[in-house]
GROMACS .gro file of C-alpha atoms in nm:
model
  271
    1UNK     CA    1   0.304   0.996  -1.728
    2UNK     CA    2   0.689   0.864  -1.734
    3UNK     CA    3   0.794   0.525  -1.621
    4UNK     CA    4   1.126   0.506  -1.464
    5UNK     CA    5   1.359   0.223  -1.335
    6UNK     CA    6   1.623   0.327  -1.080
    7UNK     CA    7   1.889   0.137  -0.901
    8UNK     CA    8   1.831   0.177  -0.516
    9UNK     CA    9   2.022  -0.021  -0.270
   10UNK     CA   10   2.115  -0.283  -0.526
   11UNK     CA   11   1.759  -0.329  -0.654
   12UNK     CA   12   1.595  -0.198  -0.966
   13UNK     CA   13   1.307  -0.018  -0.841
   14UNK     CA   14   1.026   0.090  -1.092
   15UNK     CA   15   0.801   0.397  -1.043
   16UNK     CA   16   0.561   0.622  -1.240
   17UNK     CA   17   0.578   0.997  -1.226
   18UNK     CA   18   0.386   1.283  -1.356
   19UNK     CA   19   0.458   1.652  -1.328
   20UNK     CA   20   0.820   1.580  -1.230
   21UNK     CA   21   0.916   1.960  -1.210
   22UNK     CA   22   0.652   2.042  -0.957
   23UNK     CA   23   0.788   2.056  -0.603
   24UNK     CA   24   0.473   1.968  -0.400
   25UNK     CA   25   0.486   1.590  -0.407
   26UNK     CA   26   0.230   1.283  -0.341
   27UNK     CA   27   0.373   0.938  -0.310
   28UNK     CA   28   0.144   0.647  -0.359
   29UNK     CA   29   0.208   0.287  -0.223
   30UNK     CA   30   0.000   0.001  -0.367
   31UNK     CA   31  -0.145  -0.309  -0.190
   32UNK     CA   32  -0.040  -0.676  -0.209
   33UNK     CA   33  -0.062  -0.818  -0.562
   34UNK     CA   34  -0.084  -0.462  -0.696
   35UNK     CA   35   0.154  -0.223  -0.862
   36UNK     CA   36   0.185   0.131  -0.951
   37UNK     CA   37  -0.064   0.058  -1.230
   38UNK     CA   38  -0.333   0.046  -0.960
   39UNK     CA   39  -0.301   0.415  -0.927
   40UNK     CA   40  -0.340   0.502  -1.292
   41UNK     CA   41  -0.700   0.637  -1.271
   42UNK     CA   42  -0.643   0.833  -0.959
   43UNK     CA   43  -0.335   1.000  -1.103
   44UNK     CA   44  -0.516   1.095  -1.419
   45UNK     CA   45  -0.784   1.260  -1.211
   46UNK     CA   46  -0.550   1.483  -1.012
   47UNK     CA   47  -0.435   1.820  -1.138
   48UNK     CA   48  -0.100   1.947  -1.269
   49UNK     CA   49  -0.007   2.133  -0.937
   50UNK     CA   50   0.137   1.840  -0.771
   51UNK     CA   51   0.412   1.587  -0.860
   52UNK     CA   52   0.280   1.238  -0.815
   53UNK     CA   53   0.513   0.931  -0.770
   54UNK     CA   54   0.358   0.562  -0.769
   55UNK     CA   55   0.621   0.307  -0.667
   56UNK     CA   56   0.626  -0.068  -0.742
   57UNK     CA   57   0.722  -0.219  -0.390
   58UNK     CA   58   0.983  -0.488  -0.356
   59UNK     CA   59   0.848  -0.802  -0.543
   60UNK     CA   60   0.573  -0.629  -0.720
   61UNK     CA   61   0.525  -0.470  -1.063
   62UNK     CA   62   0.852  -0.420  -1.246
   63UNK     CA   63   1.052  -0.372  -0.927
   64UNK     CA   64   1.295  -0.663  -0.877
   65UNK     CA   65   1.184  -0.984  -0.694
   66UNK     CA   66   1.501  -1.117  -0.523
   67UNK     CA   67   1.536  -1.472  -0.418
   68UNK     CA   68   1.629  -1.376  -0.056
   69UNK     CA   69   1.323  -1.325   0.153
   70UNK     CA   70   1.547  -1.070   0.371
   71UNK     CA   71   1.484  -0.816   0.092
   72UNK     CA   72   1.119  -0.818   0.163
   73UNK     CA   73   1.124  -0.707   0.531
   74UNK     CA   74   0.947  -0.389   0.612
   75UNK     CA   75   1.286  -0.235   0.723
   76UNK     CA   76   1.443  -0.328   0.404
   77UNK     CA   77   1.151  -0.180   0.195
   78UNK     CA   78   1.154   0.132   0.410
   79UNK     CA   79   1.528   0.182   0.344
   80UNK     CA   80   1.466   0.139  -0.034
   81UNK     CA   81   1.196   0.404  -0.024
   82UNK     CA   82   1.409   0.651   0.183
   83UNK     CA   83   1.709   0.608  -0.046
   84UNK     CA   84   1.497   0.669  -0.352
   85UNK     CA   85   1.364   1.004  -0.202
   86UNK     CA   86   1.710   1.104  -0.112
   87UNK     CA   87   1.840   1.035  -0.468
   88UNK     CA   88   1.547   1.218  -0.604
   89UNK     CA   89   1.595   1.509  -0.372
   90UNK     CA   90   1.240   1.466  -0.228
   91UNK     CA   91   1.255   1.610   0.120
   92UNK     CA   92   0.882   1.638   0.226
   93UNK     CA   93   0.575   1.490   0.077
   94UNK     CA   94   0.220   1.345   0.130
   95UNK     CA   95   0.248   0.980   0.163
   96UNK     CA   96  -0.041   0.767   0.063
   97UNK     CA   97  -0.070   0.390   0.128
   98UNK     CA   98  -0.335   0.126   0.060
   99UNK     CA   99  -0.350  -0.193   0.268
  100UNK     CA  100  -0.006  -0.356   0.268
  101UNK     CA  101   0.123  -0.024   0.120
  102UNK     CA  102  -0.059   0.143   0.412
  103UNK     CA  103   0.129  -0.073   0.664
  104UNK     CA  104   0.460   0.022   0.489
  105UNK     CA  105   0.368   0.401   0.473
  106UNK     CA  106   0.291   0.404   0.843
  107UNK     CA  107   0.611   0.238   0.933
  108UNK     CA  108   0.794   0.481   0.708
  109UNK     CA  109   0.610   0.784   0.855
  110UNK     CA  110   0.699   0.673   1.204
  111UNK     CA  111   1.073   0.624   1.111
  112UNK     CA  112   1.110   0.960   0.912
  113UNK     CA  113   0.825   1.181   1.045
  114UNK     CA  114   1.032   1.493   0.937
  115UNK     CA  115   0.963   1.398   0.569
  116UNK     CA  116   0.587   1.368   0.596
  117UNK     CA  117   0.350   1.659   0.505
  118UNK     CA  118   0.038   1.447   0.548
  119UNK     CA  119  -0.018   1.075   0.585
  120UNK     CA  120  -0.313   0.908   0.404
  121UNK     CA  121  -0.388   0.554   0.499
  122UNK     CA  122  -0.649   0.358   0.294
  123UNK     CA  123  -0.775   0.046   0.452
  124UNK     CA  124  -0.457   0.000   0.651
  125UNK     CA  125  -0.355  -0.143   1.003
  126UNK     CA  126  -0.085  -0.069   1.246
  127UNK     CA  127  -0.035  -0.446   1.264
  128UNK     CA  128  -0.158  -0.733   1.494
  129UNK     CA  129  -0.128  -0.646   1.864
  130UNK     CA  130  -0.027  -0.985   2.039
  131UNK     CA  131   0.252  -1.233   1.964
  132UNK     CA  132  -0.024  -1.500   1.951
  133UNK     CA  133  -0.200  -1.337   1.668
  134UNK     CA  134   0.126  -1.269   1.482
  135UNK     CA  135   0.219  -1.643   1.520
  136UNK     CA  136  -0.107  -1.750   1.376
  137UNK     CA  137  -0.089  -1.510   1.078
  138UNK     CA  138   0.278  -1.603   1.006
  139UNK     CA  139   0.187  -1.968   0.970
  140UNK     CA  140  -0.120  -1.878   0.754
  141UNK     CA  141   0.086  -1.653   0.521
  142UNK     CA  142   0.384  -1.908   0.483
  143UNK     CA  143   0.123  -2.171   0.385
  144UNK     CA  144  -0.035  -1.928   0.128
  145UNK     CA  145   0.322  -1.851  -0.001
  146UNK     CA  146   0.380  -2.218  -0.047
  147UNK     CA  147   0.059  -2.267  -0.214
  148UNK     CA  148   0.131  -1.982  -0.456
  149UNK     CA  149   0.471  -2.132  -0.561
  150UNK     CA  150   0.319  -2.482  -0.604
  151UNK     CA  151   0.003  -2.399  -0.788
  152UNK     CA  152   0.114  -2.084  -0.989
  153UNK     CA  153  -0.003  -1.730  -1.028
  154UNK     CA  154  -0.342  -1.815  -1.204
  155UNK     CA  155  -0.476  -2.049  -0.941
  156UNK     CA  156  -0.350  -1.803  -0.669
  157UNK     CA  157  -0.538  -1.515  -0.840
  158UNK     CA  158  -0.845  -1.718  -0.871
  159UNK     CA  159  -0.829  -1.775  -0.508
  160UNK     CA  160  -0.732  -1.419  -0.397
  161UNK     CA  161  -0.984  -1.240  -0.604
  162UNK     CA  162  -1.265  -1.448  -0.431
  163UNK     CA  163  -1.172  -1.368  -0.074
  164UNK     CA  164  -1.447  -1.181   0.136
  165UNK     CA  165  -1.220  -0.864   0.147
  166UNK     CA  166  -1.285  -0.814  -0.234
  167UNK     CA  167  -1.647  -0.902  -0.245
  168UNK     CA  168  -1.747  -0.551  -0.333
  169UNK     CA  169  -1.535  -0.555  -0.655
  170UNK     CA  170  -1.783  -0.809  -0.798
  171UNK     CA  171  -2.010  -0.507  -0.835
  172UNK     CA  172  -1.765  -0.314  -1.059
  173UNK     CA  173  -1.815  -0.314  -1.454
  174UNK     CA  174  -1.655  -0.616  -1.606
  175UNK     CA  175  -1.390  -0.422  -1.793
  176UNK     CA  176  -1.266  -0.286  -1.448
  177UNK     CA  177  -1.270  -0.634  -1.294
  178UNK     CA  178  -1.058  -0.761  -1.589
  179UNK     CA  179  -0.806  -0.484  -1.545
  180UNK     CA  180  -0.766  -0.575  -1.170
  181UNK     CA  181  -0.728  -0.929  -1.254
  182UNK     CA  182  -0.475  -0.854  -1.542
  183UNK     CA  183  -0.259  -0.653  -1.307
  184UNK     CA  184  -0.263  -0.944  -1.046
  185UNK     CA  185  -0.174  -1.195  -1.323
  186UNK     CA  186   0.136  -0.986  -1.427
  187UNK     CA  187   0.283  -1.021  -1.075
  188UNK     CA  188   0.598  -1.241  -1.012
  189UNK     CA  189   0.522  -1.565  -0.829
  190UNK     CA  190   0.838  -1.550  -0.621
  191UNK     CA  191   0.791  -1.173  -0.558
  192UNK     CA  192   0.437  -1.233  -0.417
  193UNK     CA  193   0.553  -1.543  -0.212
  194UNK     CA  194   0.835  -1.359  -0.059
  195UNK     CA  195   0.627  -1.065   0.032
  196UNK     CA  196   0.387  -1.285   0.216
  197UNK     CA  197   0.681  -1.434   0.398
  198UNK     CA  198   0.882  -1.110   0.456
  199UNK     CA  199   0.617  -0.818   0.487
  200UNK     CA  200   0.297  -1.001   0.572
  201UNK     CA  201   0.091  -0.859   0.851
  202UNK     CA  202   0.229  -1.148   1.099
  203UNK     CA  203   0.597  -1.046   1.027
  204UNK     CA  204   0.536  -0.687   1.107
  205UNK     CA  205   0.575  -0.565   1.454
  206UNK     CA  206   0.279  -0.383   1.612
  207UNK     CA  207   0.277  -0.009   1.568
  208UNK     CA  208  -0.030   0.066   1.790
  209UNK     CA  209   0.168   0.196   2.084
  210UNK     CA  210   0.367   0.435   1.853
  211UNK     CA  211   0.068   0.605   1.702
  212UNK     CA  212   0.031   0.862   2.004
  213UNK     CA  213   0.361   1.000   1.928
  214UNK     CA  214   0.295   1.099   1.559
  215UNK     CA  215   0.213   1.466   1.541
  216UNK     CA  216   0.166   1.508   1.159
  217UNK     CA  217  -0.187   1.521   0.997
  218UNK     CA  218  -0.334   1.176   0.936
  219UNK     CA  219  -0.642   1.086   0.721
  220UNK     CA  220  -0.771   0.737   0.745
  221UNK     CA  221  -0.983   0.636   0.453
  222UNK     CA  222  -1.213   0.317   0.473
  223UNK     CA  223  -1.509   0.189   0.273
  224UNK     CA  224  -1.841   0.172   0.424
  225UNK     CA  225  -1.864  -0.206   0.331
  226UNK     CA  226  -1.528  -0.298   0.479
  227UNK     CA  227  -1.639  -0.339   0.842
  228UNK     CA  228  -1.307  -0.490   0.964
  229UNK     CA  229  -1.089  -0.196   0.843
  230UNK     CA  230  -1.353   0.053   0.934
  231UNK     CA  231  -1.326  -0.058   1.305
  232UNK     CA  232  -0.943  -0.061   1.276
  233UNK     CA  233  -0.963   0.298   1.162
  234UNK     CA  234  -1.189   0.406   1.445
  235UNK     CA  235  -0.949   0.264   1.693
  236UNK     CA  236  -0.647   0.426   1.527
  237UNK     CA  237  -0.810   0.758   1.523
  238UNK     CA  238  -0.845   0.755   1.896
  239UNK     CA  239  -0.469   0.724   1.933
  240UNK     CA  240  -0.338   0.965   1.664
  241UNK     CA  241  -0.293   1.336   1.775
  242UNK     CA  242  -0.421   1.491   1.449
  243UNK     CA  243  -0.648   1.259   1.264
  244UNK     CA  244  -0.960   1.233   1.067
  245UNK     CA  245  -1.157   0.931   0.937
  246UNK     CA  246  -1.321   0.951   0.608
  247UNK     CA  247  -1.577   0.669   0.534
  248UNK     CA  248  -1.664   0.631   0.149
  249UNK     CA  249  -2.028   0.502   0.094
  250UNK     CA  250  -2.088   0.189  -0.092
  251UNK     CA  251  -1.715   0.119  -0.116
  252UNK     CA  252  -1.524  -0.177   0.018
  253UNK     CA  253  -1.151  -0.228   0.073
  254UNK     CA  254  -1.015  -0.078  -0.234
  255UNK     CA  255  -1.168   0.266  -0.244
  256UNK     CA  256  -0.912   0.394  -0.500
  257UNK     CA  257  -1.026   0.124  -0.753
  258UNK     CA  258  -1.396   0.119  -0.674
  259UNK     CA  259  -1.431   0.494  -0.648
  260UNK     CA  260  -1.121   0.675  -0.787
  261UNK     CA  261  -1.296   1.003  -0.832
  262UNK     CA  262  -1.378   1.026  -0.467
  263UNK     CA  263  -1.032   0.891  -0.357
  264UNK     CA  264  -0.851   1.167  -0.592
  265UNK     CA  265  -1.074   1.432  -0.432
  266UNK     CA  266  -0.984   1.324  -0.079
  267UNK     CA  267  -0.610   1.343  -0.158
  268UNK     CA  268  -0.659   1.681  -0.324
  269UNK     CA  269  -0.842   1.817  -0.026
  270UNK     CA  270  -0.554   1.742   0.187
  271UNK     CA  271  -0.286   1.900  -0.017
   0.00000   0.00000   0.00000
């Protein structure tokens, strides 16, 4: 597995890649407080017949964490991704996104549908449907960003790993829980805070009305224990033209972490 840093639109972008000479490609986008490292186990379980690229999104991992919050908008993130693919000569691929990375993956796929072979969204959302919901969420995310900068990364991770969304992760072996925590603690405080301000769910426009026009195959993956995102996936499936919904038993929000073997199999079955 090679680790690469590439300058894209003025930012140093880090990604991991395996099987670089294989044409068939899968791109992996992590969630908030994550990085390309979150996909290591999944990547190791997949065969050598596909090139896999796991990208550190703006403000995460070893990708730059600019001071200016404008760099964190979903539009700027999409532009960085597209330019990276252009520079690498990647014209069509399967795009996989988890949570925040799933929102970004969906936005990218709607803007550049010709590049998408399949879209796989894990515990993802097309955004909040009303202005009122978005306003409330923006306020909450800005408050959380301020708290992160004031209290520091360790206090923030202590809080974040105990939110209800990640309750099922407490059942994982302790060494896996420690890996997840270590990945979060390696994040840049400014990068995470600006991600909340720039690409939080409240900042993102609603894509609900655009789902019906997307014709490429879509797979929605949710955990049985994640009731909120299970219902979002059910509602999304009714709008996509070509979509299936896979529910993973005994898993919560982060299926690729809680059951990487099953998640790797889901990807391989699509490609």
